[in-house]
Short mmCIF file of C-alpha atoms in Angstrom, two decimals:
data_model
loop_
_atom_site.label_atom_id
_atom_site.label_comp_id
_atom_site.label_asym_id
_atom_site.label_seq_id
_atom_site.Cartn_x
_atom_site.Cartn_y
_atom_site.Cartn_z
CA MET G 4 51.18 -25.26 -28.85
CA VAL G 5 53.34 -26.39 -31.79
CA ARG G 6 55.84 -29.18 -31.29
CA ALA G 7 59.53 -28.31 -31.47
CA ASN G 8 60.13 -30.80 -34.28
CA PHE G 9 57.83 -28.93 -36.72
CA THR G 10 59.59 -27.43 -39.70
CA ILE G 11 59.25 -23.70 -40.32
CA GLN G 12 56.87 -24.44 -43.20
CA GLU G 13 54.71 -26.69 -41.04
CA ARG G 14 54.56 -24.03 -38.31
CA PHE G 15 53.42 -21.49 -40.88
CA MET G 16 50.78 -23.85 -42.30
CA LEU G 17 49.37 -24.48 -38.84
CA MET G 18 49.34 -20.79 -37.95
CA GLU G 19 47.72 -19.96 -41.28
CA THR G 20 44.62 -21.93 -40.32
CA ARG G 21 44.23 -20.09 -37.03
CA VAL G 22 41.77 -17.23 -36.82
CA ARG G 23 43.20 -13.89 -35.67
CA TRP G 24 40.99 -12.41 -33.03
CA GLY G 25 41.51 -9.41 -30.73
CA VAL G 26 43.69 -6.33 -30.74
CA ALA G 27 46.78 -8.28 -29.76
CA GLY G 28 46.67 -10.09 -33.10
CA ALA G 29 46.68 -13.54 -31.51
CA VAL G 30 46.56 -16.49 -33.90
CA MET G 31 44.42 -18.65 -31.65
CA VAL G 32 40.79 -18.38 -30.73
CA VAL G 33 40.61 -19.18 -27.02
CA CYS G 34 37.02 -19.48 -25.96
CA ALA G 35 36.94 -19.00 -22.22
CA ALA G 36 34.88 -17.17 -19.63
CA LEU G 37 36.20 -13.68 -19.00
CA ALA G 38 35.68 -13.99 -15.29
CA GLY G 39 35.40 -16.69 -12.67
CA PRO G 40 37.65 -19.62 -11.74
CA ALA G 41 40.59 -20.66 -13.88
CA ALA G 42 39.77 -23.11 -16.64
CA ALA G 43 39.97 -26.75 -15.71
CA GLY G 44 41.73 -27.73 -18.91
CA GLU G 45 42.37 -26.96 -22.55
CA THR G 46 41.93 -28.83 -25.80
CA ASN G 47 43.11 -28.10 -29.35
CA VAL G 48 40.31 -28.56 -31.88
CA ALA G 49 40.73 -28.68 -35.67
CA VAL G 50 37.56 -27.34 -37.30
CA ALA G 51 36.42 -27.37 -40.93
CA ALA G 52 36.14 -23.81 -42.22
CA ASN G 53 32.40 -23.99 -42.94
CA PHE G 54 31.74 -24.55 -39.23
CA THR G 55 33.71 -21.50 -38.04
CA GLU G 56 30.97 -19.35 -36.52
CA ALA G 57 29.01 -22.24 -35.08
CA ALA G 58 32.18 -23.65 -33.51
CA LYS G 59 33.02 -20.33 -31.86
CA GLU G 60 29.56 -20.14 -30.32
CA ILE G 61 29.63 -23.76 -29.17
CA ALA G 62 33.10 -23.33 -27.68
CA THR G 63 31.92 -20.32 -25.68
CA LEU G 64 28.99 -22.30 -24.28
CA PHE G 65 31.33 -25.23 -23.58
CA SER G 66 33.69 -23.00 -21.61
CA ALA G 67 30.87 -21.46 -19.59
CA GLU G 68 29.47 -24.87 -18.67
CA THR G 69 32.68 -26.83 -18.05
CA GLU G 70 35.38 -24.18 -17.40
CA HIS G 71 37.48 -25.93 -20.03
CA GLN G 72 38.92 -23.94 -22.92
CA ALA G 73 38.68 -24.94 -26.58
CA VAL G 74 41.45 -23.63 -28.84
CA LEU G 75 39.99 -23.62 -32.36
CA SER G 76 41.97 -23.86 -35.60
CA PHE G 77 40.17 -23.53 -38.94
CA GLY G 78 40.95 -24.76 -42.44
CA SER G 79 39.84 -27.11 -45.17
CA THR G 80 39.22 -30.66 -44.04
CA GLY G 81 41.99 -32.00 -46.27
CA GLN G 82 44.54 -29.46 -45.07
CA LEU G 83 43.70 -30.11 -41.43
CA TYR G 84 43.95 -33.87 -41.91
CA THR G 85 47.38 -33.48 -43.49
CA GLN G 86 48.48 -31.50 -40.44
CA ILE G 87 47.13 -34.21 -38.15
CA THR G 88 49.26 -36.79 -39.96
CA GLN G 89 52.27 -34.46 -39.57
CA ASP G 90 52.01 -34.44 -35.77
CA ALA G 91 50.01 -31.22 -35.31
CA PRO G 92 48.83 -30.91 -31.69
CA PHE G 93 45.12 -31.39 -32.42
CA GLU G 94 43.06 -33.50 -30.01
CA VAL G 95 39.62 -33.25 -31.63
CA PHE G 96 38.80 -33.08 -35.34
CA LEU G 97 35.55 -31.60 -36.67
CA ALA G 98 35.62 -32.44 -40.36
CA ALA G 99 33.32 -31.39 -43.19
CA ASP G 100 32.96 -35.00 -44.32
CA ASP G 101 32.80 -38.47 -42.83
CA ASP G 102 35.73 -39.84 -44.83
CA ARG G 103 38.63 -38.20 -43.00
CA PRO G 104 37.45 -39.06 -39.46
CA ALA G 105 37.05 -42.69 -40.57
CA LYS G 106 40.48 -42.52 -42.18
CA ALA G 107 41.93 -41.04 -38.99
CA ILE G 108 40.72 -44.05 -37.04
CA ALA G 109 41.89 -46.52 -39.70
CA GLU G 110 45.36 -44.96 -39.82
CA GLY G 111 45.78 -44.81 -36.05
CA TYR G 112 45.24 -41.09 -35.44
CA GLY G 113 41.68 -41.35 -34.12
CA VAL G 114 40.15 -43.20 -31.19
CA GLU G 115 38.15 -46.25 -32.22
CA GLY G 116 34.41 -45.79 -31.79
CA SER G 117 34.60 -42.05 -31.11
CA SER G 118 33.39 -40.66 -34.44
CA PHE G 119 29.83 -39.47 -35.06
CA THR G 120 27.94 -37.09 -37.35
CA TYR G 121 27.62 -33.74 -35.61
CA ALA G 122 26.06 -31.84 -38.55
CA ILE G 123 24.79 -32.30 -42.08
CA GLY G 124 25.86 -29.50 -44.39
CA LYS G 125 23.76 -27.76 -47.02
CA LEU G 126 25.06 -26.20 -50.23
CA VAL G 127 23.93 -22.80 -51.51
CA LEU G 128 24.65 -20.93 -54.74
CA TRP G 129 25.10 -17.31 -53.62
CA SER G 130 25.87 -13.92 -55.11
CA SER G 131 26.40 -10.62 -53.35
CA GLU G 132 24.46 -9.08 -56.25
CA ALA G 133 20.71 -8.84 -55.84
CA ASP G 134 18.70 -10.77 -58.43
CA LEU G 135 21.70 -12.47 -60.08
CA VAL G 136 20.97 -15.94 -58.72
CA LYS G 137 17.51 -17.33 -59.44
CA ASP G 138 17.80 -21.11 -59.47
CA GLN G 139 19.52 -23.79 -61.55
CA GLU G 140 18.74 -21.77 -64.68
CA THR G 141 21.35 -19.25 -63.53
CA LEU G 142 24.00 -21.93 -63.98
CA LYS G 143 22.58 -23.15 -67.26
CA ALA G 144 22.50 -19.64 -68.72
CA GLY G 145 26.12 -19.05 -67.64
CA ASP G 146 25.69 -15.27 -67.81
CA PHE G 147 28.67 -14.50 -65.57
CA GLN G 148 32.46 -14.42 -65.79
CA LYS G 149 33.56 -16.18 -62.60
CA ILE G 150 32.07 -18.69 -60.21
CA ALA G 151 33.78 -19.53 -56.91
CA VAL G 152 34.15 -23.16 -55.84
CA ALA G 153 36.18 -24.59 -52.95
CA ASN G 154 38.98 -26.98 -53.88
CA PRO G 155 37.18 -30.31 -54.42
CA GLU G 156 40.35 -32.22 -53.55
CA THR G 157 40.47 -30.91 -49.98
CA ALA G 158 37.09 -29.27 -49.26
CA PRO G 159 33.92 -31.42 -49.14
CA TYR G 160 31.75 -28.45 -50.08
CA GLY G 161 33.84 -28.09 -53.22
CA THR G 162 33.26 -31.75 -53.99
CA ALA G 163 29.52 -31.24 -53.52
CA ALA G 164 29.56 -28.19 -55.80
CA VAL G 165 31.22 -30.15 -58.60
CA GLU G 166 28.76 -33.01 -58.12
CA ALA G 167 25.84 -30.59 -58.38
CA MET G 168 27.17 -28.96 -61.54
CA LYS G 169 27.73 -32.34 -63.14
CA ALA G 170 24.25 -33.50 -62.15
CA LEU G 171 22.82 -30.41 -63.85
CA GLY G 172 24.96 -30.99 -66.93
CA VAL G 173 26.73 -27.62 -66.69
CA TYR G 174 30.17 -28.53 -65.37
CA ASP G 175 31.94 -28.75 -68.73
CA ALA G 176 30.52 -25.38 -69.79
CA LEU G 177 31.48 -23.69 -66.52
CA LYS G 178 34.80 -25.27 -65.53
CA ASN G 179 36.87 -22.54 -67.19
CA LYS G 180 34.98 -19.92 -65.18
CA ILE G 181 35.78 -21.50 -61.83
CA VAL G 182 37.79 -19.50 -59.29
CA GLN G 183 39.03 -22.03 -56.75
CA GLY G 184 39.18 -21.26 -53.05
CA ASN G 185 41.55 -23.12 -50.75
CA ASN G 186 38.59 -23.77 -48.46
CA ILE G 187 34.96 -22.75 -48.14
CA ALA G 188 35.87 -19.64 -46.12
CA GLN G 189 38.05 -18.28 -48.92
CA THR G 190 35.37 -19.22 -51.45
CA TYR G 191 32.85 -17.14 -49.52
CA GLN G 192 35.30 -14.22 -49.48
CA PHE G 193 35.67 -14.39 -53.26
CA VAL G 194 31.93 -13.88 -53.65
CA GLU G 195 31.58 -11.35 -50.84
CA THR G 196 34.32 -9.15 -52.33
CA ALA G 197 33.00 -9.57 -55.90
CA ASN G 198 36.14 -11.37 -57.10
CA ALA G 199 33.56 -13.83 -58.41
CA GLU G 200 30.01 -12.88 -59.28
CA LEU G 201 28.64 -15.97 -57.58
CA GLY G 202 29.79 -19.14 -55.90
CA PHE G 203 28.90 -22.27 -53.97
CA VAL G 204 29.06 -21.70 -50.21
CA ALA G 205 27.82 -23.41 -47.07
CA LYS G 206 24.34 -22.40 -45.95
CA ALA G 207 25.79 -21.83 -42.49
CA GLN G 208 27.98 -19.03 -43.82
CA LEU G 209 24.86 -17.07 -44.76
CA ALA G 210 23.21 -17.32 -41.34
CA GLY G 211 21.96 -13.84 -40.50
CA ASN G 212 23.02 -12.50 -43.90
CA GLU G 213 20.09 -11.64 -46.13
CA SER G 214 22.13 -9.73 -48.71
CA GLY G 215 22.46 -10.64 -52.37
CA SER G 216 20.63 -13.50 -54.04
CA ARG G 217 20.77 -17.24 -53.46
CA TRP G 218 19.50 -20.68 -54.37
CA GLU G 219 19.66 -23.58 -51.94
CA VAL G 220 20.89 -26.48 -54.04
CA PRO G 221 18.55 -29.49 -53.78
CA GLY G 222 20.09 -32.29 -51.76
CA ASP G 223 19.51 -34.85 -54.49
CA LEU G 224 22.11 -33.11 -56.70
CA TYR G 225 25.05 -34.00 -54.45
CA ASN G 226 26.05 -36.63 -51.94
CA PRO G 227 25.05 -35.79 -48.35
CA ILE G 228 27.64 -33.61 -46.61
CA LYS G 229 27.84 -35.62 -43.40
CA GLN G 230 30.21 -33.79 -41.09
CA ASP G 231 31.80 -36.12 -38.57
CA ALA G 232 33.74 -35.42 -35.41
CA VAL G 233 36.40 -37.70 -33.97
CA LEU G 234 38.45 -37.77 -30.79
CA LEU G 235 42.09 -37.99 -31.79
CA LYS G 236 44.64 -40.16 -30.02
CA LYS G 237 46.42 -37.04 -28.76
CA GLY G 238 43.28 -36.14 -26.81
CA GLU G 239 42.35 -39.59 -25.51
CA ALA G 240 43.78 -38.89 -22.06
CA ASN G 241 42.66 -35.23 -21.97
CA ASP G 242 39.49 -34.63 -19.97
CA ALA G 243 38.87 -31.36 -21.82
CA ALA G 244 39.04 -33.06 -25.22
CA ARG G 245 36.65 -35.82 -24.20
CA ALA G 246 34.31 -33.28 -22.65
CA PHE G 247 34.24 -31.20 -25.84
CA VAL G 248 33.32 -34.22 -27.94
CA ALA G 249 30.52 -35.06 -25.51
CA PHE G 250 29.31 -31.45 -25.46
CA LEU G 251 28.86 -31.49 -29.25
CA ARG G 252 25.97 -33.91 -28.71
CA SER G 253 24.29 -31.81 -26.02
CA PRO G 254 20.96 -30.02 -26.61
CA ALA G 255 22.73 -26.66 -26.29
CA ALA G 256 25.24 -27.50 -29.03
CA LEU G 257 22.61 -29.04 -31.30
CA ALA G 258 20.50 -25.89 -31.00
CA VAL G 259 23.44 -23.82 -32.22
CA ILE G 260 24.12 -26.23 -35.08
CA GLU G 261 20.49 -26.01 -36.23
CA LYS G 262 20.53 -22.22 -35.92
CA TYR G 263 23.34 -22.07 -38.45
CA GLY G 264 21.34 -24.02 -40.99
CA TYR G 265 22.77 -27.50 -40.58
CA GLY G 266 20.78 -30.68 -40.35
CA VAL G 267 21.14 -32.62 -37.10
CA GLU G 268 18.74 -35.49 -37.62
CA SER G 269 21.63 -37.97 -37.84
CA ALA G 270 23.91 -36.20 -35.39
CA ASN G 271 23.43 -38.59 -32.51
#
């Protein structure tokens, strides 16, 4: 799946974003029906880390309906975009913002007119400890040693977290307590494993998880996390890539997106 002209470092970076799944230790998530006719086609999809579980479920539904396969690679939006500009074999890009898809089109990597908002993210302050997080007063009190935040330079949820802290007037007091995750998935892991007492995560990451304590950050404390998808030029002639983009707007996909706590009111 990786072009021969990738450097060793680039190959490693691309593999690092892939999710290992199955006893064989594969580095790709291939969502395909386990039985039935051979898949009609395959598409490589770059997916923002916050959308991991929803993307897996959508890709499984996509495969069952179309017989196409979606090969999903996960990482921070900024890291994935850098790989796209370095000739990574991605054909569809599901970002955690609307800036990079627009930039992809402007810089010639994306197909004109193909981008749209597939989900609107929500930010949550979460701790694996019961009763630690109450509301914004938890941040103002600062009664903790470490708070996990995704890298605001590459991860839109990290940007939103910084915006929220600044809006509450607590950023300067807390910045030395920040433990920075490379992406929102690593940020979640920091909190889950108690390497940080609390942290800002995506609401979708807590779907089905009632453990710990949390506060859903009011949307007026940060700019809307509009997550856009775009068909990349590498996938323009690929039926599977075009079909996956179309499937994201289907009722079945939107139901999954809503189930994971995203907004979809502007998704079409």
